[in-house]
Each structure stands twice: as C-alpha cells, then as structure tokens.
Amino acid sequence: MKNLIEVELFKFYKRKIFISITLLSSFSLIYALGIYFKWSFILISGKLDLIAFATTMWALIMMLGIPLVLFSFLGATILGGEITDGQILLEITRVYSRKKLIIGKSLSVSLVVLLCYLLNIILSSLFYMLFVANSSHGTGVKLHFMDYSIHLMLESITGVFFLILMVALSMFFSASWGSFRAVLFTIIVFVILKFVSNIQVISIWLPGYYTLVDNTNYSHLTILYQIILMCGLSVLVLYVLNKQIANKNF
C-alpha cells in the first residue's frame, strides 16, 4: 500500500500538482500585502489575530470553490482518466487487487488535500507575521488560544473532510462517466447541498455544514457529528465504488 501511494504521489509531482497547491495556498499573500500597503480594494474591518487570519483565508478559498474544482478533477482523473487511457489495466496487473488500488488512490488524493490545508495554514501564518501582525489590523505575533480560536480551527478542519468526501464522489462518478462529467456531477452535488443548506431546519444535518453555511452555530457535538458523517459517507462511497470496479471488465 505504501508503494502504491508513493507511485500516485509521484504522478501528481510529474503533473505539477504540488506547484498548483503551493500557488493556491499562497492566495493569502494578496490579502496580507493589501493590508500592509493599505490597498483600497482589500476591505478588512477590525483586528485579526494569527489564527483568525489563517482560517479566514482558508474559508475564503473554499467559498470561491477553487479547492473543490481542483481536487474533484484530481480524484476524477486519478481513476476515470486512467480507465479511459487504459492505464488502469497495467495497475491492476501490478497490484493484483482492485480494492487495494482504489484505497491507495483515494488515500493519495486525501493526503494531497491535507497537505494543501496544512500548507495554506502555514503560509497564511507566515504572511500574517510578516505583513499583518504589526499593522493596524493585526494583534502581534503572539498566539491567542481562546475558545473562539479553537472553534475557527475545528471548523476549518471540517472543510478538509468535506473535500475528501467530494473527492470520493468524483472518483465514483469517473468510474462510469469519465473525468469531465465526474467533475461536473460533483459540482452539481455541491450546488444542490448549497441550495438545501438554506433551509435552516436541516442545514446542520447536511455534510459540509460549516463549509456550506455562512452563519453557523458552533458546538463540539456538531463538529464531531460532521466529521463522523463525512468520514462515514466517504467510506460508503468508496465501498460502492469498489463493488463497481470489481464488476467491471477492463
């Protein structure tokens, strides 16, 4: 399994995926420079501490939908693209287990999602210390571990699990409909969830509540429920995908 994940990560490296992730994670530099140089089109009200700035930048790129499209495409091409190209036959022959192949591919994309999140937090924190901390909107470089800061971190982490669920869905769709339509279907699922999340009564029960809803109600139980729900749904989707791949004739 370790060798399989390393092979998939090397494929991402050759496709320059890690460069894309680094550029995406550097998005917060625009806001940091905007605050430092007081650009008129960068509107920030009040003060931000390091954790608030880093998690806000993550929430912003999630709201723009860039990680959703990027990782849905990655999940779709890692399976559907290789089925279309016929490369999946060579991989099945080498690995001997279709189940292991699916798990390895899903874990490799999940690791890239996690890397993107960590890199975003690290770079945002660095840009904050360099450009924002001592500005009129900063609070210095000292960390403030208040309850609110912990809430922000936990809410941002649920976004990682939501992306992993979307990756699992894109892989599932790509097995039957190809890469392009898989990305399209995954985006449609996101749009439907976003639309349904406007219904306040059921929004909290939807996967990705903290990603889909702007004004959320925080609680430790809700965070725990969201993580368990999205992990469970991801495993379920991969289980169905594994059954689907097992019955395919390549």
CSV table of C-alpha atoms in Angstrom, one decimal, residues 46-194:
chain,number,residue,atom,x,y,z
A,46,GLY,CA,-11.5,45.2,12.9
A,47,LYS,CA,-8.4,43.3,14.0
A,48,LEU,CA,-7.4,39.8,13.2
A,49,ASP,CA,-5.1,37.5,15.2
A,50,LEU,CA,-2.9,34.9,13.5
A,51,ILE,CA,-5.4,32.0,13.8
A,52,ALA,CA,-8.3,34.1,12.7
A,53,PHE,CA,-6.4,35.3,9.6
A,54,ALA,CA,-5.2,31.8,8.6
A,55,THR,CA,-8.6,30.2,9.0
A,56,THR,CA,-10.4,33.1,7.3
A,57,MET,CA,-8.1,32.7,4.2
A,58,TRP,CA,-8.9,29.0,4.1
A,59,ALA,CA,-12.6,29.7,4.4
A,60,LEU,CA,-12.3,32.3,1.6
A,61,ILE,CA,-10.7,30.0,-1.0
A,62,MET,CA,-13.2,27.3,0.0
A,63,MET,CA,-16.0,29.8,-0.7
A,64,LEU,CA,-14.5,30.6,-4.1
A,65,GLY,CA,-14.7,26.9,-4.9
A,66,ILE,CA,-11.2,26.5,-6.1
A,67,PRO,CA,-10.2,23.5,-3.9
A,68,LEU,CA,-13.5,21.8,-4.8
A,69,VAL,CA,-12.8,22.0,-8.6
A,70,LEU,CA,-9.1,21.2,-8.2
A,71,PHE,CA,-9.5,18.1,-6.0
A,72,SER,CA,-12.6,16.9,-7.8
A,73,PHE,CA,-10.6,17.0,-11.0
A,74,LEU,CA,-7.7,15.2,-9.3
A,75,GLY,CA,-10.0,12.5,-8.0
A,76,ALA,CA,-11.7,12.0,-11.3
A,77,THR,CA,-8.5,11.8,-13.4
A,78,ILE,CA,-6.7,9.5,-11.0
A,79,LEU,CA,-9.3,6.9,-11.7
A,80,GLY,CA,-11.6,7.8,-14.6
A,81,GLY,CA,-8.8,9.2,-16.6
A,82,GLU,CA,-6.7,6.1,-16.3
A,83,ILE,CA,-9.7,3.9,-17.1
A,84,THR,CA,-10.2,5.9,-20.3
A,85,ASP,CA,-6.5,5.7,-21.2
A,86,GLY,CA,-6.3,2.0,-20.5
A,87,GLN,CA,-3.6,2.6,-17.9
A,88,ILE,CA,-5.8,1.0,-15.2
A,89,LEU,CA,-5.1,-2.4,-16.8
A,90,LEU,CA,-1.3,-2.1,-16.1
A,91,GLU,CA,-2.0,-1.0,-12.5
A,92,ILE,CA,-4.4,-3.9,-11.8
A,93,THR,CA,-1.9,-6.3,-13.2
A,94,ARG,CA,0.9,-4.9,-10.9
A,95,VAL,CA,-1.2,-4.5,-7.8
A,96,TYR,CA,-3.3,-7.7,-8.2
A,97,SER,CA,-6.1,-6.2,-6.0
A,98,ARG,CA,-8.6,-3.8,-7.3
A,99,LYS,CA,-9.7,-3.0,-3.8
A,100,LYS,CA,-6.2,-2.1,-2.8
A,101,LEU,CA,-5.8,0.1,-5.9
A,102,ILE,CA,-9.0,2.1,-5.1
A,103,ILE,CA,-7.9,2.6,-1.4
A,104,GLY,CA,-4.4,3.6,-2.5
A,105,LYS,CA,-5.7,6.2,-5.0
A,106,SER,CA,-8.2,7.7,-2.6
A,107,LEU,CA,-5.6,7.9,0.2
A,108,SER,CA,-3.1,9.6,-2.0
A,109,VAL,CA,-5.6,12.3,-3.0
A,110,SER,CA,-6.7,12.7,0.6
A,111,LEU,CA,-3.0,13.2,1.6
A,112,VAL,CA,-2.7,15.9,-1.1
A,113,VAL,CA,-5.9,17.6,0.3
A,114,LEU,CA,-4.4,17.5,3.8
A,115,LEU,CA,-1.1,18.9,2.5
A,116,CYS,CA,-3.0,21.8,0.8
A,117,TYR,CA,-4.8,22.6,4.1
A,118,LEU,CA,-1.6,22.5,6.2
A,119,LEU,CA,0.4,24.5,3.6
A,120,ASN,CA,-2.4,27.1,3.5
A,121,ILE,CA,-2.4,27.5,7.3
A,122,ILE,CA,1.4,27.6,7.4
A,123,LEU,CA,1.8,30.2,4.6
A,124,SER,CA,-1.1,32.3,5.8
A,125,SER,CA,0.5,32.3,9.3
A,126,LEU,CA,3.9,33.3,7.8
A,127,PHE,CA,2.3,36.1,5.7
A,128,TYR,CA,0.4,37.3,8.8
A,129,MET,CA,3.6,37.6,10.8
A,130,LEU,CA,5.4,39.4,8.0
A,131,PHE,CA,2.8,41.8,6.9
A,132,VAL,CA,-0.3,41.9,9.1
A,133,ALA,CA,0.8,41.4,12.7
A,134,ASN,CA,2.2,44.9,13.3
A,135,SER,CA,-0.3,46.7,11.1
A,136,SER,CA,-3.5,48.5,12.2
A,137,HIS,CA,-5.5,45.2,11.6
A,138,GLY,CA,-3.0,42.9,13.4
A,139,THR,CA,-2.6,41.9,17.1
A,140,GLY,CA,1.1,41.0,17.0
A,141,VAL,CA,2.7,37.6,16.5
A,142,LYS,CA,1.7,36.2,19.9
A,143,LEU,CA,-0.8,33.3,19.6
A,144,HIS,CA,-4.1,33.7,21.3
A,145,PHE,CA,-5.6,30.3,22.1
A,146,MET,CA,-9.1,31.5,23.1
A,147,ASP,CA,-12.2,29.4,22.7
A,148,TYR,CA,-13.1,31.3,19.6
A,149,SER,CA,-9.7,30.5,18.0
A,150,ILE,CA,-10.2,26.8,18.7
A,151,HIS,CA,-13.7,27.0,17.2
A,152,LEU,CA,-12.2,28.5,14.0
A,153,MET,CA,-9.6,25.8,13.7
A,154,LEU,CA,-12.0,23.0,14.2
A,155,GLU,CA,-14.5,24.5,11.7
A,156,SER,CA,-11.7,24.8,9.1
A,157,ILE,CA,-10.7,21.2,9.6
A,158,THR,CA,-14.2,20.0,8.8
A,159,GLY,CA,-13.6,21.6,5.4
A,160,VAL,CA,-10.8,19.1,4.8
A,161,PHE,CA,-13.2,16.2,5.4
A,162,PHE,CA,-15.7,17.8,3.1
A,163,LEU,CA,-13.2,17.9,0.3
A,164,ILE,CA,-12.2,14.3,0.9
A,165,LEU,CA,-15.9,13.4,0.5
A,166,MET,CA,-16.1,15.3,-2.7
A,167,VAL,CA,-13.0,13.5,-4.0
A,168,ALA,CA,-14.6,10.2,-3.2
A,169,LEU,CA,-17.7,11.2,-5.1
A,170,SER,CA,-15.7,12.4,-8.1
A,171,MET,CA,-13.9,9.1,-8.2
A,172,PHE,CA,-17.2,7.2,-8.1
A,173,PHE,CA,-18.7,9.3,-10.9
A,174,SER,CA,-15.5,9.0,-13.0
A,175,ALA,CA,-15.6,5.2,-13.0
A,176,SER,CA,-18.7,5.2,-15.2
A,177,TRP,CA,-18.9,8.7,-16.8
A,178,GLY,CA,-15.3,9.8,-17.4
A,179,SER,CA,-13.3,12.7,-15.8
A,180,PHE,CA,-15.1,15.7,-17.2
A,181,ARG,CA,-18.6,14.6,-16.4
A,182,ALA,CA,-17.4,13.4,-13.0
A,183,VAL,CA,-16.2,16.9,-12.1
A,184,LEU,CA,-19.4,18.4,-13.4
A,185,PHE,CA,-21.6,15.9,-11.4
A,186,THR,CA,-19.6,16.6,-8.2
A,187,ILE,CA,-20.1,20.3,-8.6
A,188,ILE,CA,-23.8,19.7,-9.2
A,189,VAL,CA,-23.9,17.8,-5.9
A,190,PHE,CA,-22.2,20.7,-4.2
A,191,VAL,CA,-24.7,23.2,-5.7
A,192,ILE,CA,-27.6,21.1,-4.5
A,193,LEU,CA,-26.1,20.8,-1.0
A,194,LYS,CA,-25.6,24.6,-1.0
